[in-house]
mmCIF file of C-alpha atoms and ligand atoms in Angstrom:
data_model
loop_
_atom_site.group_PDB
_atom_site.id
_atom_site.type_symbol
_atom_site.label_atom_id
_atom_site.label_comp_id
_atom_site.label_asym_id
_atom_site.label_seq_id
_atom_site.Cartn_x
_atom_site.Cartn_y
_atom_site.Cartn_z
ATOM 1 C CA MET C 286 174.146 -2.148 22.136
ATOM 2 C CA ARG C 287 170.184 -0.813 23.459
ATOM 3 C CA LYS C 288 170.378 -1.383 27.475
ATOM 4 C CA VAL C 289 166.740 -0.784 28.780
ATOM 5 C CA ASP C 290 166.215 -1.077 32.682
ATOM 6 C CA LEU C 291 162.720 -2.047 33.636
ATOM 7 C CA ARG C 292 163.713 -2.777 36.595
ATOM 8 C CA SER C 293 162.037 -0.117 38.743
ATOM 9 C CA ASP C 294 161.395 3.509 38.831
ATOM 10 C CA THR C 295 163.569 4.003 41.269
ATOM 11 C CA VAL C 296 166.254 4.114 38.988
ATOM 12 C CA THR C 297 165.144 7.155 37.266
ATOM 13 C CA LEU C 298 168.153 9.537 36.718
ATOM 14 C CA PRO C 299 166.694 13.779 38.202
ATOM 15 C CA THR C 300 165.892 16.294 35.623
ATOM 16 C CA LEU C 301 168.862 18.952 34.289
ATOM 17 C CA GLU C 302 166.687 21.599 36.650
ATOM 18 C CA MET C 303 166.291 19.731 39.734
ATOM 19 C CA LEU C 304 170.289 19.573 39.274
ATOM 20 C CA GLU C 305 170.252 23.254 38.877
ATOM 21 C CA ALA C 306 167.451 23.463 41.637
ATOM 22 C CA MET C 307 169.752 21.437 43.550
ATOM 23 C CA LYS C 308 172.922 24.150 43.318
ATOM 24 C CA SER C 309 171.209 27.408 43.480
ATOM 25 C CA ALA C 310 169.283 26.180 46.888
ATOM 26 C CA GLU C 311 168.071 28.265 50.003
ATOM 27 C CA LEU C 312 169.401 26.207 52.124
ATOM 28 C CA GLY C 313 170.080 26.084 57.159
ATOM 29 C CA ASP C 314 169.956 24.138 59.068
ATOM 30 C CA ASP C 315 166.616 22.185 59.062
ATOM 31 C CA VAL C 316 167.461 20.493 62.482
ATOM 32 C CA TYR C 317 166.026 23.922 64.187
ATOM 33 C CA GLY C 318 162.585 24.078 61.570
ATOM 34 C CA GLU C 319 165.362 26.156 59.557
ATOM 35 C CA ASP C 320 165.588 25.317 55.979
ATOM 36 C CA PRO C 321 163.255 27.528 53.580
ATOM 37 C CA THR C 322 163.421 24.983 51.025
ATOM 38 C CA VAL C 323 162.411 22.342 53.500
ATOM 39 C CA ASN C 324 159.535 24.320 54.652
ATOM 40 C CA ARG C 325 158.389 25.335 50.425
ATOM 41 C CA LEU C 326 158.639 21.350 49.742
ATOM 42 C CA GLU C 327 156.821 20.172 53.291
ATOM 43 C CA GLU C 328 154.017 22.932 52.830
ATOM 44 C CA LEU C 329 153.549 22.157 48.772
ATOM 45 C CA ALA C 330 153.174 18.477 49.912
ATOM 46 C CA ALA C 331 151.023 19.002 52.874
ATOM 47 C CA GLU C 332 148.757 21.520 50.602
ATOM 48 C CA LYS C 333 149.238 19.197 47.268
ATOM 49 C CA MET C 334 147.510 15.985 49.841
ATOM 50 C CA GLY C 335 144.922 18.260 51.361
ATOM 51 C CA LYS C 336 146.250 17.836 54.169
ATOM 52 C CA GLU C 337 147.633 20.417 57.716
ATOM 53 C CA ALA C 338 151.498 19.359 57.733
ATOM 54 C CA ALA C 339 153.742 16.836 56.286
ATOM 55 C CA LEU C 340 157.067 16.112 57.292
ATOM 56 C CA LEU C 341 160.310 15.188 54.222
ATOM 57 C CA THR C 342 161.408 11.744 55.638
ATOM 58 C CA THR C 343 165.316 9.863 53.517
ATOM 59 C CA SER C 344 163.143 7.048 51.966
ATOM 60 C CA GLY C 345 159.677 5.681 51.609
ATOM 61 C CA THR C 346 160.814 3.243 54.228
ATOM 62 C CA GLN C 347 161.419 5.633 56.942
ATOM 63 C CA ALA C 348 158.006 7.424 56.332
ATOM 64 C CA ASN C 349 155.902 4.629 56.562
ATOM 65 C CA LEU C 350 158.133 3.304 59.775
ATOM 66 C CA VAL C 351 157.568 6.900 61.626
ATOM 67 C CA SER C 352 153.588 6.904 60.433
ATOM 68 C CA VAL C 353 153.057 3.100 61.916
ATOM 69 C CA LEU C 354 154.999 3.731 65.438
ATOM 70 C CA CYS C 355 153.502 7.268 65.840
ATOM 71 C CA GLN C 356 149.882 5.353 65.191
ATOM 72 C CA THR C 357 150.475 2.074 67.237
ATOM 73 C CA ARG C 358 151.044 1.294 71.469
ATOM 74 C CA ARG C 359 153.744 -2.348 71.725
ATOM 75 C CA GLY C 360 151.833 -4.894 70.977
ATOM 76 C CA ASP C 361 149.156 -2.890 68.740
ATOM 77 C CA GLU C 362 147.845 -4.962 66.325
ATOM 78 C CA VAL C 363 147.956 -3.895 62.478
ATOM 79 C CA ILE C 364 145.503 -4.977 59.070
ATOM 80 C CA LEU C 365 148.342 -5.005 56.596
ATOM 81 C CA GLU C 366 147.066 -6.934 53.099
ATOM 82 C CA ARG C 367 149.372 -10.222 53.242
ATOM 83 C CA ASP C 368 151.385 -8.749 50.284
ATOM 84 C CA ALA C 369 151.941 -4.607 50.820
ATOM 85 C CA HIS C 370 155.540 -2.888 50.801
ATOM 86 C CA LEU C 371 155.304 -2.541 54.347
ATOM 87 C CA TYR C 372 155.186 -5.517 55.345
ATOM 88 C CA TYR C 373 157.589 -7.879 52.341
ATOM 89 C CA TYR C 374 159.922 -5.379 51.472
ATOM 90 C CA GLU C 375 160.260 -2.551 54.606
ATOM 91 C CA VAL C 376 163.247 -5.226 56.686
ATOM 92 C CA GLY C 377 159.872 -5.587 59.321
ATOM 93 C CA ALA C 378 161.374 -2.337 60.813
ATOM 94 C CA PHE C 379 157.222 -2.171 62.413
ATOM 95 C CA ALA C 380 158.380 -5.558 64.174
ATOM 96 C CA ILE C 381 161.097 -4.726 65.047
ATOM 97 C CA LEU C 382 161.314 -1.173 66.651
ATOM 98 C CA GLY C 383 157.809 -0.974 67.166
ATOM 99 C CA GLY C 384 156.739 -3.730 68.901
ATOM 100 C CA ILE C 385 153.964 -3.849 66.352
ATOM 101 C CA ILE C 386 152.197 -7.220 65.189
ATOM 102 C CA PRO C 387 150.774 -7.525 61.643
ATOM 103 C CA ARG C 388 147.319 -9.110 61.327
ATOM 104 C CA LEU C 389 147.792 -10.213 56.975
ATOM 105 C CA VAL C 390 144.595 -9.641 55.134
ATOM 106 C CA LYS C 391 144.690 -12.226 51.177
ATOM 107 C CA GLY C 392 142.456 -8.862 49.042
ATOM 108 C CA ASN C 393 141.650 -8.524 45.576
ATOM 109 C CA MET C 394 144.884 -7.118 43.674
ATOM 110 C CA GLY C 395 145.049 -5.664 46.950
ATOM 111 C CA VAL C 396 142.632 -3.807 47.935
ATOM 112 C CA MET C 397 140.851 -4.902 51.153
ATOM 113 C CA SER C 398 136.450 -4.013 51.289
ATOM 114 C CA PRO C 399 135.801 -3.616 54.758
ATOM 115 C CA VAL C 400 134.222 -7.192 54.456
ATOM 116 C CA ASP C 401 138.150 -8.739 54.703
ATOM 117 C CA ILE C 402 138.910 -6.239 56.902
ATOM 118 C CA GLU C 403 136.290 -6.962 59.323
ATOM 119 C CA ALA C 404 137.359 -11.012 59.527
ATOM 120 C CA ALA C 405 140.283 -10.122 60.507
ATOM 121 C CA LEU C 406 139.616 -8.151 63.897
ATOM 122 C CA ARG C 407 139.229 -9.718 66.407
ATOM 123 C CA PRO C 408 136.864 -8.463 69.500
ATOM 124 C CA SER C 409 138.056 -6.534 72.446
ATOM 125 C CA ASN C 410 138.820 -9.802 74.548
ATOM 126 C CA VAL C 411 142.163 -10.964 76.712
ATOM 127 C CA HIS C 412 143.699 -13.352 74.608
ATOM 128 C CA PHE C 413 144.500 -10.835 71.830
ATOM 129 C CA PRO C 414 146.984 -7.711 71.131
ATOM 130 C CA PRO C 415 144.484 -4.582 70.486
ATOM 131 C CA THR C 416 143.900 -3.181 66.624
ATOM 132 C CA SER C 417 144.309 0.580 65.841
ATOM 133 C CA LEU C 418 145.802 1.102 62.503
ATOM 134 C CA VAL C 419 145.129 -0.622 58.956
ATOM 135 C CA CYS C 420 147.293 0.387 55.804
ATOM 136 C CA ILE C 421 146.539 0.477 52.830
ATOM 137 C CA GLU C 422 148.430 0.611 49.523
ATOM 138 C CA ASN C 423 147.840 2.592 46.445
ATOM 139 C CA THR C 424 148.914 1.904 44.053
ATOM 140 C CA HIS C 425 149.297 -1.875 45.091
ATOM 141 C CA ASN C 426 153.284 -2.808 43.914
ATOM 142 C CA ARG C 427 153.400 -6.455 44.945
ATOM 143 C CA ALA C 428 150.386 -6.441 42.664
ATOM 144 C CA GLY C 429 151.227 -5.698 39.623
ATOM 145 C CA GLY C 430 150.395 -1.487 40.087
ATOM 146 C CA ALA C 431 146.993 -2.088 40.739
ATOM 147 C CA MET C 432 145.447 0.639 41.797
ATOM 148 C CA TRP C 433 142.239 1.973 44.448
ATOM 149 C CA THR C 434 139.637 3.614 43.178
ATOM 150 C CA PRO C 435 138.321 6.912 46.136
ATOM 151 C CA SER C 436 134.971 4.712 46.641
ATOM 152 C CA GLN C 437 137.020 1.177 47.490
ATOM 153 C CA THR C 438 139.437 3.884 50.143
ATOM 154 C CA LYS C 439 135.846 5.408 51.576
ATOM 155 C CA ALA C 440 134.670 2.261 52.438
ATOM 156 C CA VAL C 441 138.193 0.502 54.106
ATOM 157 C CA TYR C 442 137.714 4.186 55.634
ATOM 158 C CA ASP C 443 134.634 4.767 56.781
ATOM 159 C CA PHE C 444 134.397 0.967 57.650
ATOM 160 C CA ALA C 445 137.740 2.002 59.949
ATOM 161 C CA LYS C 446 136.785 4.352 62.044
ATOM 162 C CA GLY C 447 133.521 2.514 62.467
ATOM 163 C CA ARG C 448 136.260 0.731 64.660
ATOM 164 C CA GLY C 449 137.951 3.364 65.934
ATOM 165 C CA LEU C 450 140.791 2.602 63.742
ATOM 166 C CA ASN C 451 143.216 5.002 62.520
ATOM 167 C CA VAL C 452 144.367 4.334 58.617
ATOM 168 C CA HIS C 453 147.517 4.683 56.391
ATOM 169 C CA LEU C 454 147.419 5.022 53.157
ATOM 170 C CA ASP C 455 151.129 4.322 51.807
ATOM 171 C CA GLY C 456 151.180 6.309 48.659
ATOM 172 C CA ALA C 457 154.440 5.857 47.405
ATOM 173 C CA ARG C 458 152.760 5.761 43.773
ATOM 174 C CA ILE C 459 149.591 7.381 45.508
ATOM 175 C CA PHE C 460 150.335 10.008 42.096
ATOM 176 C CA ASN C 461 150.292 6.926 39.900
ATOM 177 C CA ALA C 462 146.603 6.523 40.750
ATOM 178 C CA ALA C 463 145.495 9.694 40.748
ATOM 179 C CA VAL C 464 147.029 10.328 36.908
ATOM 180 C CA ALA C 465 145.599 6.735 35.770
ATOM 181 C CA GLN C 466 141.946 7.967 37.260
ATOM 182 C CA ASN C 467 142.752 11.471 35.887
ATOM 183 C CA LEU C 468 141.688 12.639 39.474
ATOM 184 C CA ASP C 469 143.081 15.017 42.167
ATOM 185 C CA PRO C 470 145.133 12.977 44.662
ATOM 186 C CA ARG C 471 143.126 14.243 47.210
ATOM 187 C CA GLU C 472 140.499 12.351 46.523
ATOM 188 C CA PHE C 473 142.420 9.198 47.419
ATOM 189 C CA THR C 474 143.633 10.759 50.807
ATOM 190 C CA ARG C 475 141.090 13.044 52.350
ATOM 191 C CA ASN C 476 140.327 8.806 53.193
ATOM 192 C CA ALA C 477 143.289 8.589 55.161
ATOM 193 C CA ASP C 478 144.483 9.189 58.503
ATOM 194 C CA THR C 479 147.954 9.682 57.046
ATOM 195 C CA LEU C 480 150.078 8.907 54.423
ATOM 196 C CA MET C 481 153.394 9.274 52.610
ATOM 197 C CA PHE C 482 154.864 9.147 49.135
ATOM 198 C CA CYS C 483 157.295 9.266 46.589
ATOM 199 C CA LEU C 484 159.931 11.413 45.572
ATOM 200 C CA SER C 485 162.538 9.492 43.525
ATOM 201 C CA LYS C 486 160.584 7.063 42.503
ATOM 202 C CA GLY C 487 158.484 8.029 39.272
ATOM 203 C CA LEU C 488 158.694 11.432 39.700
ATOM 204 C CA SER C 489 162.227 11.067 38.760
ATOM 205 C CA ALA C 490 164.180 13.070 42.045
ATOM 206 C CA PRO C 491 166.775 11.940 43.376
ATOM 207 C CA ILE C 492 165.998 10.953 47.266
ATOM 208 C CA GLY C 493 163.009 11.680 50.126
ATOM 209 C CA SER C 494 159.823 10.563 50.569
ATOM 210 C CA LEU C 495 157.096 12.518 52.603
ATOM 211 C CA ALA C 496 154.836 11.206 55.486
ATOM 212 C CA VAL C 497 151.596 14.053 55.134
ATOM 213 C CA GLY C 498 148.215 14.385 57.892
ATOM 214 C CA ASN C 499 147.005 16.479 60.794
ATOM 215 C CA HIS C 500 149.371 18.885 62.346
ATOM 216 C CA ASP C 501 149.443 17.028 65.828
ATOM 217 C CA PHE C 502 150.690 13.307 63.863
ATOM 218 C CA ILE C 503 153.255 15.569 61.861
ATOM 219 C CA ASP C 504 154.703 16.962 65.146
ATOM 220 C CA ARG C 505 156.019 13.401 66.380
ATOM 221 C CA ALA C 506 156.147 11.761 63.244
ATOM 222 C CA ARG C 507 159.593 14.940 63.393
ATOM 223 C CA LYS C 508 160.327 13.141 66.659
ATOM 224 C CA CYS C 509 159.769 9.871 65.832
ATOM 225 C CA ARG C 510 161.930 10.573 62.864
ATOM 226 C CA LYS C 511 165.053 12.101 64.761
ATOM 227 C CA MET C 512 165.340 8.768 66.447
ATOM 228 C CA LEU C 513 165.668 6.790 64.375
ATOM 229 C CA GLY C 514 169.059 9.307 62.653
ATOM 230 C CA GLY C 515 166.503 11.028 60.223
ATOM 231 C CA GLY C 516 166.935 14.712 61.382
ATOM 232 C CA MET C 517 168.837 15.935 57.760
ATOM 233 C CA ARG C 518 170.424 19.504 58.157
ATOM 234 C CA GLN C 519 170.390 21.297 55.267
ATOM 235 C CA ALA C 520 168.313 18.565 53.563
ATOM 236 C CA GLY C 521 167.501 22.088 51.155
ATOM 237 C CA VAL C 522 169.032 20.293 48.484
ATOM 238 C CA ILE C 523 167.365 17.422 48.360
ATOM 239 C CA ALA C 524 164.082 18.741 49.183
ATOM 240 C CA ALA C 525 164.689 21.505 45.874
ATOM 241 C CA ALA C 526 164.707 18.253 43.177
ATOM 242 C CA GLY C 527 161.263 17.015 45.665
ATOM 243 C CA ILE C 528 159.133 20.759 44.809
ATOM 244 C CA ILE C 529 159.698 20.155 40.542
ATOM 245 C CA ALA C 530 159.068 16.460 40.891
ATOM 246 C CA ILE C 531 155.264 17.685 42.682
ATOM 247 C CA GLU C 532 155.237 20.964 40.784
ATOM 248 C CA LYS C 533 156.402 19.578 36.845
ATOM 249 C CA MET C 534 156.962 14.988 37.131
ATOM 250 C CA VAL C 535 152.878 14.185 37.391
ATOM 251 C CA GLY C 536 151.525 15.105 34.360
ATOM 252 C CA ARG C 537 154.155 12.821 32.351
ATOM 253 C CA LEU C 538 152.761 9.618 34.361
ATOM 254 C CA LYS C 539 150.283 9.004 31.203
ATOM 255 C CA ASP C 540 153.595 7.858 29.669
ATOM 256 C CA ASP C 541 155.305 5.686 30.932
ATOM 257 C CA HIS C 542 150.425 4.063 31.997
ATOM 258 C CA VAL C 543 150.662 4.131 27.846
ATOM 259 C CA ASN C 544 153.992 2.180 27.747
ATOM 260 C CA ALA C 545 153.485 -0.843 30.070
ATOM 261 C CA LYS C 546 149.598 -0.626 28.462
ATOM 262 C CA ILE C 547 152.527 -1.227 25.338
ATOM 263 C CA LEU C 548 154.696 -3.522 26.343
ATOM 264 C CA ALA C 549 151.838 -6.030 28.090
ATOM 265 C CA GLY C 550 149.707 -6.254 24.913
ATOM 266 C CA GLY C 551 153.248 -7.471 23.070
ATOM 267 C CA LEU C 552 154.125 -9.683 25.960
ATOM 268 C CA ALA C 553 150.775 -11.576 26.242
ATOM 269 C CA LYS C 554 150.376 -11.638 22.118
ATOM 270 C CA LEU C 555 154.333 -14.372 23.025
ATOM 271 C CA GLY C 556 152.188 -16.038 25.082
ATOM 272 C CA VAL C 557 153.306 -15.415 28.187
ATOM 273 C CA SER C 558 150.317 -15.543 31.709
ATOM 274 C CA LEU C 559 149.748 -11.715 31.218
ATOM 275 C CA ASN C 560 145.846 -9.733 30.989
ATOM 276 C CA PRO C 561 147.119 -6.063 29.373
ATOM 277 C CA SER C 562 143.923 -4.641 30.681
ATOM 278 C CA SER C 563 145.172 -5.753 33.910
ATOM 279 C CA VAL C 564 148.224 -3.301 33.072
ATOM 280 C CA GLN C 565 146.312 -0.205 35.612
ATOM 281 C CA THR C 566 149.606 2.313 35.580
ATOM 282 C CA ASN C 567 153.844 0.692 35.724
ATOM 283 C CA ILE C 568 153.609 -2.104 36.647
ATOM 284 C CA LEU C 569 153.508 -5.755 34.770
ATOM 285 C CA ILE C 570 153.739 -9.219 37.275
ATOM 286 C CA TYR C 571 154.124 -12.080 34.616
ATOM 287 C CA ASP C 572 153.948 -15.885 34.669
ATOM 288 C CA VAL C 573 156.397 -16.959 32.372
ATOM 289 C CA SER C 574 155.622 -21.187 32.572
ATOM 290 C CA GLY C 575 154.070 -20.733 29.563
ATOM 291 C CA LEU C 576 156.382 -20.427 27.840
ATOM 292 C CA GLY C 577 158.318 -23.100 29.409
ATOM 293 C CA VAL C 578 160.822 -21.606 31.604
ATOM 294 C CA ASN C 579 161.466 -20.369 34.734
ATOM 295 C CA ALA C 580 162.114 -16.351 35.980
ATOM 296 C CA ASP C 581 165.408 -16.805 36.790
ATOM 297 C CA THR C 582 166.102 -17.614 33.302
ATOM 298 C CA TRP C 583 163.493 -15.446 31.611
ATOM 299 C CA VAL C 584 165.604 -12.764 33.440
ATOM 300 C CA SER C 585 169.129 -14.009 32.174
ATOM 301 C CA ARG C 586 168.168 -14.888 28.706
ATOM 302 C CA MET C 587 166.509 -11.519 28.016
ATOM 303 C CA GLY C 588 169.599 -9.601 30.345
ATOM 304 C CA GLU C 589 171.463 -10.526 26.309
ATOM 305 C CA TYR C 590 169.613 -8.342 25.186
ATOM 306 C CA GLY C 591 170.579 -6.133 27.842
ATOM 307 C CA ILE C 592 167.530 -5.735 28.600
ATOM 308 C CA LYS C 593 167.198 -5.537 33.039
ATOM 309 C CA PHE C 594 163.795 -6.881 34.641
ATOM 310 C CA GLY C 595 163.333 -8.622 38.330
ATOM 311 C CA ALA C 596 161.789 -12.043 39.865
ATOM 312 C CA VAL C 597 158.910 -12.173 42.131
ATOM 313 C CA ASP C 598 158.829 -15.524 42.617
ATOM 314 C CA ARG C 599 160.296 -18.457 41.084
ATOM 315 C CA ASN C 600 157.839 -17.981 37.982
ATOM 316 C CA ARG C 601 157.062 -14.730 37.730
ATOM 317 C CA VAL C 602 158.959 -10.652 37.000
ATOM 318 C CA ARG C 603 158.287 -7.503 38.047
ATOM 319 C CA MET C 604 158.793 -4.707 34.459
ATOM 320 C CA VAL C 605 158.403 -1.591 35.366
ATOM 321 C CA THR C 606 158.175 1.722 33.124
ATOM 322 C CA HIS C 607 159.765 5.156 34.150
ATOM 323 C CA ARG C 608 160.673 8.312 32.533
ATOM 324 C CA GLY C 609 163.663 6.262 31.277
ATOM 325 C CA VAL C 610 162.078 3.949 29.542
ATOM 326 C CA GLU C 611 161.110 5.669 26.028
ATOM 327 C CA LYS C 612 158.767 3.485 22.786
ATOM 328 C CA GLU C 613 161.672 3.262 21.065
ATOM 329 C CA ASP C 614 162.496 1.075 24.400
ATOM 330 C CA ILE C 615 159.433 -1.083 24.836
ATOM 331 C CA GLU C 616 159.405 -1.895 21.981
ATOM 332 C CA TYR C 617 162.612 -3.160 21.114
ATOM 333 C CA THR C 618 162.467 -5.337 24.952
ATOM 334 C CA LEU C 619 159.160 -6.566 22.233
ATOM 335 C CA ASP C 620 161.693 -7.600 19.138
ATOM 336 C CA ALA C 621 164.033 -9.261 22.338
ATOM 337 C CA ALA C 622 161.427 -10.656 23.593
ATOM 338 C CA ALA C 623 159.327 -12.551 20.454
ATOM 339 C CA LYS C 624 163.672 -13.342 19.722
ATOM 340 C CA VAL C 625 164.390 -15.482 22.725
ATOM 341 C CA VAL C 626 160.743 -16.431 22.811
ATOM 342 C CA ASP C 627 161.627 -18.237 19.988
ATOM 343 C CA GLN C 628 164.814 -19.973 20.206
ATOM 344 C CA LEU C 629 163.033 -20.973 23.297
ATOM 345 C CA ARG C 630 160.657 -22.984 20.599
ATOM 346 C CA GLY C 631 163.359 -23.859 18.835
ATOM 347 C CA ARG C 632 162.511 -21.438 16.006
ATOM 348 C CA SER C 633 166.144 -20.372 15.740
HETATM 349 C C1 PLP J 949 154.526 0.967 47.583
HETATM 350 C C2 PLP J 949 155.783 0.954 48.261
HETATM 351 N N1 PLP J 949 155.595 1.577 49.830
HETATM 352 C C3 PLP J 949 157.263 1.204 49.346
HETATM 353 C C4 PLP J 949 157.755 1.761 49.218
HETATM 354 C C5 PLP J 949 159.152 2.496 50.178
HETATM 355 O O1 PLP J 949 160.474 3.281 49.479
HETATM 356 P P1 PLP J 949 162.274 3.511 49.351
HETATM 357 O O2 PLP J 949 162.583 2.679 48.550
HETATM 358 O O3 PLP J 949 162.287 4.953 49.142
HETATM 359 O O4 PLP J 949 161.920 3.153 51.022
HETATM 360 C C6 PLP J 949 157.892 1.356 48.560
HETATM 361 C C7 PLP J 949 159.657 0.997 47.248
HETATM 362 O O5 PLP J 949 159.391 0.775 46.613
HETATM 363 C C8 PLP J 949 156.667 0.675 46.982
HETATM 364 O O6 PLP J 949 156.991 0.349 46.121
#
């Protein structure tokens, strides 16, 4: 039976070229700043994002955490979209380790407006914690890979700066947003003080993310990463794959977006609640209750055909396209879905 893994773009395996580069990477002790391959990756990341410096971290979660910790003080409030990855999926790390209070805002497909943020801002008053940071997410995972435009990003940034707040961009999939809008990632990152992006998702590197910002931020982030146990030694073995991820794997993300659209169009015809035009990048989130099943049942019935993906909540599931999913896998998935729908409707 064919196997199609649509759980996440994190399941992508390194390319042969990455494995070769890892084997032959020039190495040193990165805690001493002496790993030339890490240094090269960090310089490349900073340049691609239009910032002064970057820091390799073990994961996106760690890059987000150091970014928040370095821009807040204990007891500060941070504004986040209510389904932000930082809030929803990162174990509450910033609250536990940083004493930070999340202030949640409901966005429109993950995008917050200055009006939303203004409503969440509290006046300076003895009762309230001070607000210091706004976190945005592009593309937005739980909003189905929805993307911010540069003008939406600028509107929030200008507003935040006017109120003395910093902006951190969770850009785990910023290259997806850039490719989908045919833009340079700097169109987004110029309107953020700090950002993080991941090498280990659609870009197919096995490990690693980068925190990016100005020199002062990166100096503090480096110390914070050490405090979190993330100082790595010959990390050039990771960085070597990361360099290839940035230099060679960005362009192909458009294939993942095309596949996601085809998948969305086919599923919508079968009666799931999904508007294909809302699928902007490589993530689809849709409701299956119209088929008379809940999310877990849909996941397990599709699993019988070797197709893996996960439930988001009781009625919604998530599918993610990536380098390990070919056009034939999409066709196979749609055939299997049609069969399951027929079975559910008692037609076979
Ligand atoms: C938007 C977003 N931010 C952060 C992360 C965290 O990345 P990691 O899994 O590398 O910790 C993810 C992971 O899926 C994500 O989707």
